[in-house]
PDB file of C-alpha atoms in Angstrom:
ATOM      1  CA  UNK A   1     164.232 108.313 106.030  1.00  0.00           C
ATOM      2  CA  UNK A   2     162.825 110.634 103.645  1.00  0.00           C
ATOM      3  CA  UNK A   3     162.117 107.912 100.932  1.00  0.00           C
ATOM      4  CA  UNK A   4     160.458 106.129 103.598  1.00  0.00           C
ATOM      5  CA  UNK A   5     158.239 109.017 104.547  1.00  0.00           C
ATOM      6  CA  UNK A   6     157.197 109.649 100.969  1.00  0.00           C
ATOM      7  CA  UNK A   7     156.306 105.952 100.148  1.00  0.00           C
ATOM      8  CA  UNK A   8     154.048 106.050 103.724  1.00  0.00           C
ATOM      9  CA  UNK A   9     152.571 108.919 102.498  1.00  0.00           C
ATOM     10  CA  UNK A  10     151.827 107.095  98.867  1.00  0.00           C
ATOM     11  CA  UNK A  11     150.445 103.973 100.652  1.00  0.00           C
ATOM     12  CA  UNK A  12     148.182 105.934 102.844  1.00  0.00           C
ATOM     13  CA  UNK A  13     146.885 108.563  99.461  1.00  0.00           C
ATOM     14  CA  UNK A  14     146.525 104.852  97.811  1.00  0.00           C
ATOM     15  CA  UNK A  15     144.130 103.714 100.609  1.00  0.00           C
ATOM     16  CA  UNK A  16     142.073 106.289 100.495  1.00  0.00           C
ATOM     17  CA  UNK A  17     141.383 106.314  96.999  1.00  0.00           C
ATOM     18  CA  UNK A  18     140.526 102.707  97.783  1.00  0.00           C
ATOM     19  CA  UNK A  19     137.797 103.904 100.258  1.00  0.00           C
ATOM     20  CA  UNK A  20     135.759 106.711  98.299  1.00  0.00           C
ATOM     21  CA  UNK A  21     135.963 103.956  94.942  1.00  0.00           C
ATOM     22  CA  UNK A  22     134.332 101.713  97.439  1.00  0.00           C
ATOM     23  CA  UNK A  23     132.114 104.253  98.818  1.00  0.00           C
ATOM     24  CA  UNK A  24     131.234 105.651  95.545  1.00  0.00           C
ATOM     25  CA  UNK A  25     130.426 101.684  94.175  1.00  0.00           C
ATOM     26  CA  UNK A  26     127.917 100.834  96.830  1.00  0.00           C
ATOM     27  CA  UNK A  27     126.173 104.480  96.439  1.00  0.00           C
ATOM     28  CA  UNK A  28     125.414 103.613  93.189  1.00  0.00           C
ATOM     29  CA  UNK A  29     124.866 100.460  93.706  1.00  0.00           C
ATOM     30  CA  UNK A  30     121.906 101.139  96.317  1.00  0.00           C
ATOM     31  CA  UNK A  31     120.846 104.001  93.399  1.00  0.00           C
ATOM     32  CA  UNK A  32     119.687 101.509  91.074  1.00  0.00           C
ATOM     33  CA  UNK A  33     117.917  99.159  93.508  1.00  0.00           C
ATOM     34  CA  UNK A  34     115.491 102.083  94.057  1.00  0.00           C
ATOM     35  CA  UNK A  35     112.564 100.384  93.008  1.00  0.00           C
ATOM     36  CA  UNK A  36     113.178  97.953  96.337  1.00  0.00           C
ATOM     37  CA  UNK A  37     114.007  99.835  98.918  1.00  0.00           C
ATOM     38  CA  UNK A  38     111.792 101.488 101.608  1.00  0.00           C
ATOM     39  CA  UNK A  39     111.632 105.366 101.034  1.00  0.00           C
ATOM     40  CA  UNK A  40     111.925 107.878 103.781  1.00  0.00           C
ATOM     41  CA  UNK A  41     109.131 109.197 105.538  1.00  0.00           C
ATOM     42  CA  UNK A  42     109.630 112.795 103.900  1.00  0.00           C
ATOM     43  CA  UNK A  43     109.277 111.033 100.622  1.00  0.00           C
ATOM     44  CA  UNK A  44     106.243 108.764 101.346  1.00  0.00           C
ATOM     45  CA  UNK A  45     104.405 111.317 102.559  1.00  0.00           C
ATOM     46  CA  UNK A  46     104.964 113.469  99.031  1.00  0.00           C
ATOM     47  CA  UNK A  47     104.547 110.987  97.140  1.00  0.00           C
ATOM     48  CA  UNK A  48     100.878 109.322  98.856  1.00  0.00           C
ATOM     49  CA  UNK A  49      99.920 113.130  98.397  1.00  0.00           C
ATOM     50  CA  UNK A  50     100.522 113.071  94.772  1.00  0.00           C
ATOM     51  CA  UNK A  51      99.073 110.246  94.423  1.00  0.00           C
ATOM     52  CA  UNK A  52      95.923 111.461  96.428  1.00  0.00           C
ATOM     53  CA  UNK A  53      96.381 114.817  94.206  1.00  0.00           C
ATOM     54  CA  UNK A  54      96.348 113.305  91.123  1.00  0.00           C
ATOM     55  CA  UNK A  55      93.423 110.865  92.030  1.00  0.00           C
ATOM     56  CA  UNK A  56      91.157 114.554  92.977  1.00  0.00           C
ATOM     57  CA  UNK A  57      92.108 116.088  89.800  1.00  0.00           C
ATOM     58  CA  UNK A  58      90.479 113.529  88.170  1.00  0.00           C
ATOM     59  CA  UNK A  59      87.282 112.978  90.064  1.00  0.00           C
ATOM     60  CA  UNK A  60      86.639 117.083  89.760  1.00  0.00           C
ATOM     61  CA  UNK A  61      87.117 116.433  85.639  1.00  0.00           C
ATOM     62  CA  UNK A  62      84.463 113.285  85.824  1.00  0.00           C
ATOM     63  CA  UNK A  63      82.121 115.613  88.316  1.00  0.00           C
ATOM     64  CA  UNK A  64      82.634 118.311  85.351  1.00  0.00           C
ATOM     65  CA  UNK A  65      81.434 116.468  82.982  1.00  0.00           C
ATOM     66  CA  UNK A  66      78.790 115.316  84.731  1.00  0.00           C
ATOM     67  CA  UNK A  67      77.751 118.967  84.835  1.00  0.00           C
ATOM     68  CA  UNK A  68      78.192 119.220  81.051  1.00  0.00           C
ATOM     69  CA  UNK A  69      75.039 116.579  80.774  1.00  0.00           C
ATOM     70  CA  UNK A  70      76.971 113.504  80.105  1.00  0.00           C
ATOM     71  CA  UNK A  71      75.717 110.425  81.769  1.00  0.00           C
ATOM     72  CA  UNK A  72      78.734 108.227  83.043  1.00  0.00           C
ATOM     73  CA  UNK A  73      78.297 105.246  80.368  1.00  0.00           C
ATOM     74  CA  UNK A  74      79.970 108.405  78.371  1.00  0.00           C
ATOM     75  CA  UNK A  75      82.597 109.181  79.901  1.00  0.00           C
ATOM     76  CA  UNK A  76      86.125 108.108  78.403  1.00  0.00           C
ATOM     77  CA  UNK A  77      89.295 107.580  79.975  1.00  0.00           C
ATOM     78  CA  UNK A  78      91.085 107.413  76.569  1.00  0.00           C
ATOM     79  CA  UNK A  79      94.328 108.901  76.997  1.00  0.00           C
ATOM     80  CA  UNK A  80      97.508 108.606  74.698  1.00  0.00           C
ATOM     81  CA  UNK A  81      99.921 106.980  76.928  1.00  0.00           C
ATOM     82  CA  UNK A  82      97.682 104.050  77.893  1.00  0.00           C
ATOM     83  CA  UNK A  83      95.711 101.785  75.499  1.00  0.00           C
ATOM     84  CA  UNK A  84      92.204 100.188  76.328  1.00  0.00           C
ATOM     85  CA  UNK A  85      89.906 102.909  77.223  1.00  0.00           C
ATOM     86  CA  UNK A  86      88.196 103.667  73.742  1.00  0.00           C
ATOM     87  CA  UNK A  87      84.430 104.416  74.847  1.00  0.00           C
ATOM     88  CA  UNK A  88      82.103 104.001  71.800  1.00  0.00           C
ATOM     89  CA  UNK A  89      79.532 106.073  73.847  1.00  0.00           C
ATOM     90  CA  UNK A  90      81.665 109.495  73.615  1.00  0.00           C
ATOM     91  CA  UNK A  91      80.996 111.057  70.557  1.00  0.00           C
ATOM     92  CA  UNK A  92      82.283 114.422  71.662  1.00  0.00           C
ATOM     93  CA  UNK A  93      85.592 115.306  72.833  1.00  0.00           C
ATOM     94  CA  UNK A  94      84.233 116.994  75.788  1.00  0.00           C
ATOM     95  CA  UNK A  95      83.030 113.945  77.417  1.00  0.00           C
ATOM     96  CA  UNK A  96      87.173 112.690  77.347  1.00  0.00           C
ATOM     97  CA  UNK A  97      88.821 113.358  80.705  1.00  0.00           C
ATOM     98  CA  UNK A  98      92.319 113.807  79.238  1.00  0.00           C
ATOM     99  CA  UNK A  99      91.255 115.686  76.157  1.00  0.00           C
ATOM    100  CA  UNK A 100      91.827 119.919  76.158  1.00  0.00           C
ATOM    101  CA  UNK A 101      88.304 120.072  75.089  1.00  0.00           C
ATOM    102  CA  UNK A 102      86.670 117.856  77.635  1.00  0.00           C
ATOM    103  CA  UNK A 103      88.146 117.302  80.765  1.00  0.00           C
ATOM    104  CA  UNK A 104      91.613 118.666  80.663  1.00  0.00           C
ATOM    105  CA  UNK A 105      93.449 116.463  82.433  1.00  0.00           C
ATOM    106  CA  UNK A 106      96.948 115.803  81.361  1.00  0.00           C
ATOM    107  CA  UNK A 107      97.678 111.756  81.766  1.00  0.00           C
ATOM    108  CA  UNK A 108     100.451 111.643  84.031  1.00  0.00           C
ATOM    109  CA  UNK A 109     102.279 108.023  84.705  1.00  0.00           C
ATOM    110  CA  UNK A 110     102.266 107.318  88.411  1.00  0.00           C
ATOM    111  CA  UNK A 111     105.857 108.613  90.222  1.00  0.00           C
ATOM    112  CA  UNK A 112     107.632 104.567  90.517  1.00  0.00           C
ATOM    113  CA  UNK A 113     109.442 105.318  93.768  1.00  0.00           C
ATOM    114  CA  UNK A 114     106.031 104.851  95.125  1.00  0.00           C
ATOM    115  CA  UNK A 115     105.128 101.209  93.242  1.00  0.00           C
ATOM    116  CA  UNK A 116     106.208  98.273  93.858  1.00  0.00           C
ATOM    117  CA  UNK A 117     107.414  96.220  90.929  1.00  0.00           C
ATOM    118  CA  UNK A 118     108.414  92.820  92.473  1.00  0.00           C
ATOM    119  CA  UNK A 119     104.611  92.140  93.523  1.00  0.00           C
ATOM    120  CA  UNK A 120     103.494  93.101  90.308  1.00  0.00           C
ATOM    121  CA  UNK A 121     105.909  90.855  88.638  1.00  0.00           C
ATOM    122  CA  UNK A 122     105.052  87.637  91.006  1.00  0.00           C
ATOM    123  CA  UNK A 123     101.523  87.641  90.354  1.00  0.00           C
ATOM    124  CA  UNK A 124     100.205  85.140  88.517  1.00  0.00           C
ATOM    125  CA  UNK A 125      97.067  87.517  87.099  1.00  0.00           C
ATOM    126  CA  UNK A 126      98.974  88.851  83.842  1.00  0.00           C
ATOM    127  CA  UNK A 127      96.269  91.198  83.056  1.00  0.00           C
ATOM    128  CA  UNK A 128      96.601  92.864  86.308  1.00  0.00           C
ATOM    129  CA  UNK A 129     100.704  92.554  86.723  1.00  0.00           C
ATOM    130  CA  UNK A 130     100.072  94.737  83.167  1.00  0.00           C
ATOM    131  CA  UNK A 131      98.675  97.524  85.221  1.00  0.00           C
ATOM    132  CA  UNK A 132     101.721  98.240  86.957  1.00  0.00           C
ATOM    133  CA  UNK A 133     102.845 102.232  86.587  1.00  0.00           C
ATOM    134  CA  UNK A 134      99.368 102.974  85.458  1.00  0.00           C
ATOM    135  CA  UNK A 135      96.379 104.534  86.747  1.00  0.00           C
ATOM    136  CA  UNK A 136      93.355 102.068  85.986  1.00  0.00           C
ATOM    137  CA  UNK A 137      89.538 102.614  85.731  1.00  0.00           C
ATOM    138  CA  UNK A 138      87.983  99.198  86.324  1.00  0.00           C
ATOM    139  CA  UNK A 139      84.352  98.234  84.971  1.00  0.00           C
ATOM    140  CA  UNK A 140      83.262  95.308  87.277  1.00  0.00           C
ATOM    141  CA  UNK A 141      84.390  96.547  91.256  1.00  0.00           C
ATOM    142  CA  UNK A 142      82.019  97.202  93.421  1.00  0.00           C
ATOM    143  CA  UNK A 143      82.692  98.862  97.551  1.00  0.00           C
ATOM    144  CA  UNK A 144      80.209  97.529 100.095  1.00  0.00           C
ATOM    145  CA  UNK A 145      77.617 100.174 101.364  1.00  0.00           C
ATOM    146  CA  UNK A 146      78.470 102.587  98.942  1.00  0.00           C
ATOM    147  CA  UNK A 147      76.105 103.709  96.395  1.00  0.00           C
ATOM    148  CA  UNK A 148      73.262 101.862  96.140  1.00  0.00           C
ATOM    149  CA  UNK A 149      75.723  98.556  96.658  1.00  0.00           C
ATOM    150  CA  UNK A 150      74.669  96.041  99.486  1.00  0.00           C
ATOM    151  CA  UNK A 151      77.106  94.262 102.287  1.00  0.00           C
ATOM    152  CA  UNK A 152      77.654  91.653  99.534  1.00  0.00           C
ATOM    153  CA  UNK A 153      77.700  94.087  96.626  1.00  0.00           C
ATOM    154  CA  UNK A 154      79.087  91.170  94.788  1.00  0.00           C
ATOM    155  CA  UNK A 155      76.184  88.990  94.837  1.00  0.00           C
ATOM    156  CA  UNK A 156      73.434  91.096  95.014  1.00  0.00           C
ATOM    157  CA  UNK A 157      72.061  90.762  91.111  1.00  0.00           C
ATOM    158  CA  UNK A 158      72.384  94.815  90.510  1.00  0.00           C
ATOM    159  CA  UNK A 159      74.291  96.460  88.068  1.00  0.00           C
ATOM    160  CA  UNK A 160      76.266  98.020  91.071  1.00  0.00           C
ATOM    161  CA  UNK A 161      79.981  98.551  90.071  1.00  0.00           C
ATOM    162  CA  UNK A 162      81.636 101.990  90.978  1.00  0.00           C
ATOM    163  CA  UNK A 163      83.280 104.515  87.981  1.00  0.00           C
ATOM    164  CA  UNK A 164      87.138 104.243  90.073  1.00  0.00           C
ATOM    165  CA  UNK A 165      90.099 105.367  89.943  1.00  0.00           C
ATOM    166  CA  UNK A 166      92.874 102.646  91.160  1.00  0.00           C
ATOM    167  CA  UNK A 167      96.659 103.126  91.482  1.00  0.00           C
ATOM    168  CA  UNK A 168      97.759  99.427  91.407  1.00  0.00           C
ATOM    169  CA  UNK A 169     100.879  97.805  93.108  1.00  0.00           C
ATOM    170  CA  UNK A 170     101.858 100.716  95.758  1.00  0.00           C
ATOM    171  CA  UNK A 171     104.561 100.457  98.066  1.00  0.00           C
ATOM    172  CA  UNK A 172     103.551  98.978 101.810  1.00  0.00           C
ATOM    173  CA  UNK A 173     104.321 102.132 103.330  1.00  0.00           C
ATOM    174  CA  UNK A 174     102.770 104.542 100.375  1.00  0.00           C
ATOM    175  CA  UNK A 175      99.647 102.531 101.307  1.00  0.00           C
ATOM    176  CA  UNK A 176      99.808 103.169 105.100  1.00  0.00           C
ATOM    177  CA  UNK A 177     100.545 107.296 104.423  1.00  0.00           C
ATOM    178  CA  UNK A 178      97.642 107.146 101.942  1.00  0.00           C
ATOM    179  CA  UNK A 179      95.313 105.681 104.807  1.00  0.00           C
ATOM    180  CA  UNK A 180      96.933 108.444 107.424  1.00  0.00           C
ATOM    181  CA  UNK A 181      96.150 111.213 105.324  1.00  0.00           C
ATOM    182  CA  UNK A 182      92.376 109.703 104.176  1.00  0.00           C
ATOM    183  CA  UNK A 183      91.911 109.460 108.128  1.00  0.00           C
ATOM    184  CA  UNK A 184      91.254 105.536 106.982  1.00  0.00           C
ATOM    185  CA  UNK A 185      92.390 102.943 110.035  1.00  0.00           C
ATOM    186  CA  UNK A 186      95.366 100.991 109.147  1.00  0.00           C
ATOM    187  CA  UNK A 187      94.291  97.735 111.930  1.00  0.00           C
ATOM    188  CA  UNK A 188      97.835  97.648 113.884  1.00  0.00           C
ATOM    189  CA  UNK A 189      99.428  99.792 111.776  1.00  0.00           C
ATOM    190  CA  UNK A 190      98.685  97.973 108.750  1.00  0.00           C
ATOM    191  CA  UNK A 191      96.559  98.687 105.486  1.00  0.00           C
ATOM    192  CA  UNK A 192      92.861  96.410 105.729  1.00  0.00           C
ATOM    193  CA  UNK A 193      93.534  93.473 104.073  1.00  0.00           C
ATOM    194  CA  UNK A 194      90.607  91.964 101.269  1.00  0.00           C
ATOM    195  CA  UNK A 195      90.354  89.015 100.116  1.00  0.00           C
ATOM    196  CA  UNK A 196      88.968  87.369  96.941  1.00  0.00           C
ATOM    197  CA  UNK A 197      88.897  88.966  93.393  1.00  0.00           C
ATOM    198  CA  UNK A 198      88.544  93.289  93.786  1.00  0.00           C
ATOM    199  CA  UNK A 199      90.316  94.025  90.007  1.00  0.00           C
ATOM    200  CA  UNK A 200      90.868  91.224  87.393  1.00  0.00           C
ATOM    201  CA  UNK A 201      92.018  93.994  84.745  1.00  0.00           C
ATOM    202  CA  UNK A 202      89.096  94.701  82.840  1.00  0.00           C
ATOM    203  CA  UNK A 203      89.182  98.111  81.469  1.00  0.00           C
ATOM    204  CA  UNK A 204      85.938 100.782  81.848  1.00  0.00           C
ATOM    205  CA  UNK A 205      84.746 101.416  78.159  1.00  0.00           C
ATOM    206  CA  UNK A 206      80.913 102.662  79.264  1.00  0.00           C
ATOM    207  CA  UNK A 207      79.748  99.891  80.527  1.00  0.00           C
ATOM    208  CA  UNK A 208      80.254  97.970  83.686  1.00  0.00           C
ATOM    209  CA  UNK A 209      80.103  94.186  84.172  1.00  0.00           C
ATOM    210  CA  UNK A 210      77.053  93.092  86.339  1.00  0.00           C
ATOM    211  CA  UNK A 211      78.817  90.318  87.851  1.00  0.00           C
ATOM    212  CA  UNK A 212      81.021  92.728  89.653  1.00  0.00           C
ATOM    213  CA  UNK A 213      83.395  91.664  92.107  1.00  0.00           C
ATOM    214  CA  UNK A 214      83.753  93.119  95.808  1.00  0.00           C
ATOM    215  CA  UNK A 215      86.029  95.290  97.678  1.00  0.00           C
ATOM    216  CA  UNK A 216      84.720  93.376 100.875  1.00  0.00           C
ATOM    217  CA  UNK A 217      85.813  93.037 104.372  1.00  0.00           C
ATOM    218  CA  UNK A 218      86.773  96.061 105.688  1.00  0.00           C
ATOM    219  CA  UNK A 219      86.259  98.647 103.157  1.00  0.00           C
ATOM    220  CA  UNK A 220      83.256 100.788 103.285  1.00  0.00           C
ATOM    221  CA  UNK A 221      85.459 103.839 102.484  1.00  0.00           C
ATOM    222  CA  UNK A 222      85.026 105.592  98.896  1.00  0.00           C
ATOM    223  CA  UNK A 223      88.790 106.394  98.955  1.00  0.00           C
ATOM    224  CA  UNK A 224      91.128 104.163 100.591  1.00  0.00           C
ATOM    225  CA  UNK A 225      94.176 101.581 100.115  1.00  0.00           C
ATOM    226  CA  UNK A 226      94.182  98.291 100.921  1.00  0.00           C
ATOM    227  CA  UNK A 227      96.477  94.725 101.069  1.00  0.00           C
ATOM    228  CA  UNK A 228      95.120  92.478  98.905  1.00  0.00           C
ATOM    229  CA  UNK A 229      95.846  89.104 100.439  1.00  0.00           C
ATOM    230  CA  UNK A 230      94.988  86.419  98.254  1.00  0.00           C
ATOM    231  CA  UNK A 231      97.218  84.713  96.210  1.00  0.00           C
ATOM    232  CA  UNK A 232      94.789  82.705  93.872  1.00  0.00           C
ATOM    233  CA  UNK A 233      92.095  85.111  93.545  1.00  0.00           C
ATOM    234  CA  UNK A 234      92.796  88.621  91.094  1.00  0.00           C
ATOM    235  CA  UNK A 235      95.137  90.791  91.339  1.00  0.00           C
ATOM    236  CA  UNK A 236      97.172  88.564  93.632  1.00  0.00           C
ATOM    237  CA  UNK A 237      99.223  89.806  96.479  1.00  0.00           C
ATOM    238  CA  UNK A 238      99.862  93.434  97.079  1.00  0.00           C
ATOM    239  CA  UNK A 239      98.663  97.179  97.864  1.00  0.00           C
ATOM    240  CA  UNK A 240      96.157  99.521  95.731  1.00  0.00           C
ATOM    241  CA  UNK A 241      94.993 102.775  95.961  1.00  0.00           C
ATOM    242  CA  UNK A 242      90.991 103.536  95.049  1.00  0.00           C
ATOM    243  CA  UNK A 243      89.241 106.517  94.908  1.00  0.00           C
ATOM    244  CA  UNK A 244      85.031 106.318  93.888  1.00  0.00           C
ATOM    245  CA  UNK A 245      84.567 108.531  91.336  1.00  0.00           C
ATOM    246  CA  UNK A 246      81.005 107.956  90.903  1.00  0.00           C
ATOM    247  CA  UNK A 247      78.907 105.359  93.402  1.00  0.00           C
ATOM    248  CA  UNK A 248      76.004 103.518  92.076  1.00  0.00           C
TER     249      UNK A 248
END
């Protein structure tokens, strides 16, 4: 009887080993699919307000050097981490937003729990699939109604694009937090979709492209994030983040 007892004893030490290896396998498992799965609310609403943090930091630097006497065809984005942004018009370190001696903002890469990498990596728009886990400062968008930009800021002749900041490829529900805390509508609970080209990738080097395209539809708002909804027309499908750092 007692050999009996110990080998039940042995089965049953054996089966739960079995259990915690199996438990342990699809914890880490559901670790490394991160980058797909839907983050609690705790953590979307830190990271939208980093995102929304990081987005101010940088608009009070541009404002700064505004201040400083530098028109905005100066102002460079140039930054170490992220090619692209060379502006030929800043001659001075001070008019760099992530220089010591201009701005003083440190370039820091977006958090990825909040992106989402399988949009970025269906669209067809290279240029703008590039952009994903980097903050981007366009040269050709345009929002409707603000600045001196029309209903149809995209067809209205003028040299109308904003100076932006965009956060490309953010998670559904990053997008929706970003709205709640912006006080923008989400239309039944969902970010406004646009339609059409808003960024085809071209990067701000002090000059803006007068055939700007348009942030249409629903957006009137100069921070705000959006679905972009069509599939054959830049970026493709997916959510982005925009703050106006300077209207015109």
């Amino acid at each position: 009887m007692k050999r009996s007892f110990e080998s039940g004893n042995a089965l049953f030490f054996i089966l739960i080993a079995v259990v915690m290896l199996a438990a342990l396998s699809f914890a880490v498992m559901q670790g490394s699919r991160g980058g797909a799965e839907s983050l609690s609310a705790e953590k979307t609403r830190l990271v939208a307000t980093e995102i929304l943090e990081y987005a101010d930091v940088v608009a009070k630097a541009v404002a700064q050097t505004r201040l400083r006497g530098f028109e905005d065809t100066q102002i460079s984005f140039e930054n170490s981490a992220v090619g692209g942004y060379a502006n030929a018009n800043c001659t001075d370190e001070q008019c760099k937003i992530f220089s010591p001696s201009g701005g003083g903002v440190n370039y820091i890469a977006p958090n990825a729990e909040g992106l989402d990498q399988a949009s970025a990596a269906a669209t067809t728009f290279v240029n703008a699939a590039n952009l994903y886990g980097q903050w981007f400062f366009p040269r050709r968008t345009c929002v409707r109604n603000v600045g001196i930009g029309s209903n149809d800021c995209a067809g209205n002749g003028l040299d109308d694009a904003e100076l932006m900041i965009v956060l490309p490829w953010v998670k559904q529900e990053v997008c929706i937090k970003i709205n709640d805390l912006l006080g923008v509508d989400n239309p039944s609970g969902s970010p406004p979709s646009v339609g059409g080209s808003t960024f085809l990738g071209e990067k701000f080097q002090g000059n803006y492209n007068p055939l700007a395209t348009n942030l249409a539809l629903a957006l009137e708002n100069t921070s705000a994030c959006f679905y972009h909804s069509s599939l054959n027309a830049g970026p493709g499908l997916g959510y982005f983040y925009y703050k106006v750092l300077i209207a015109r």
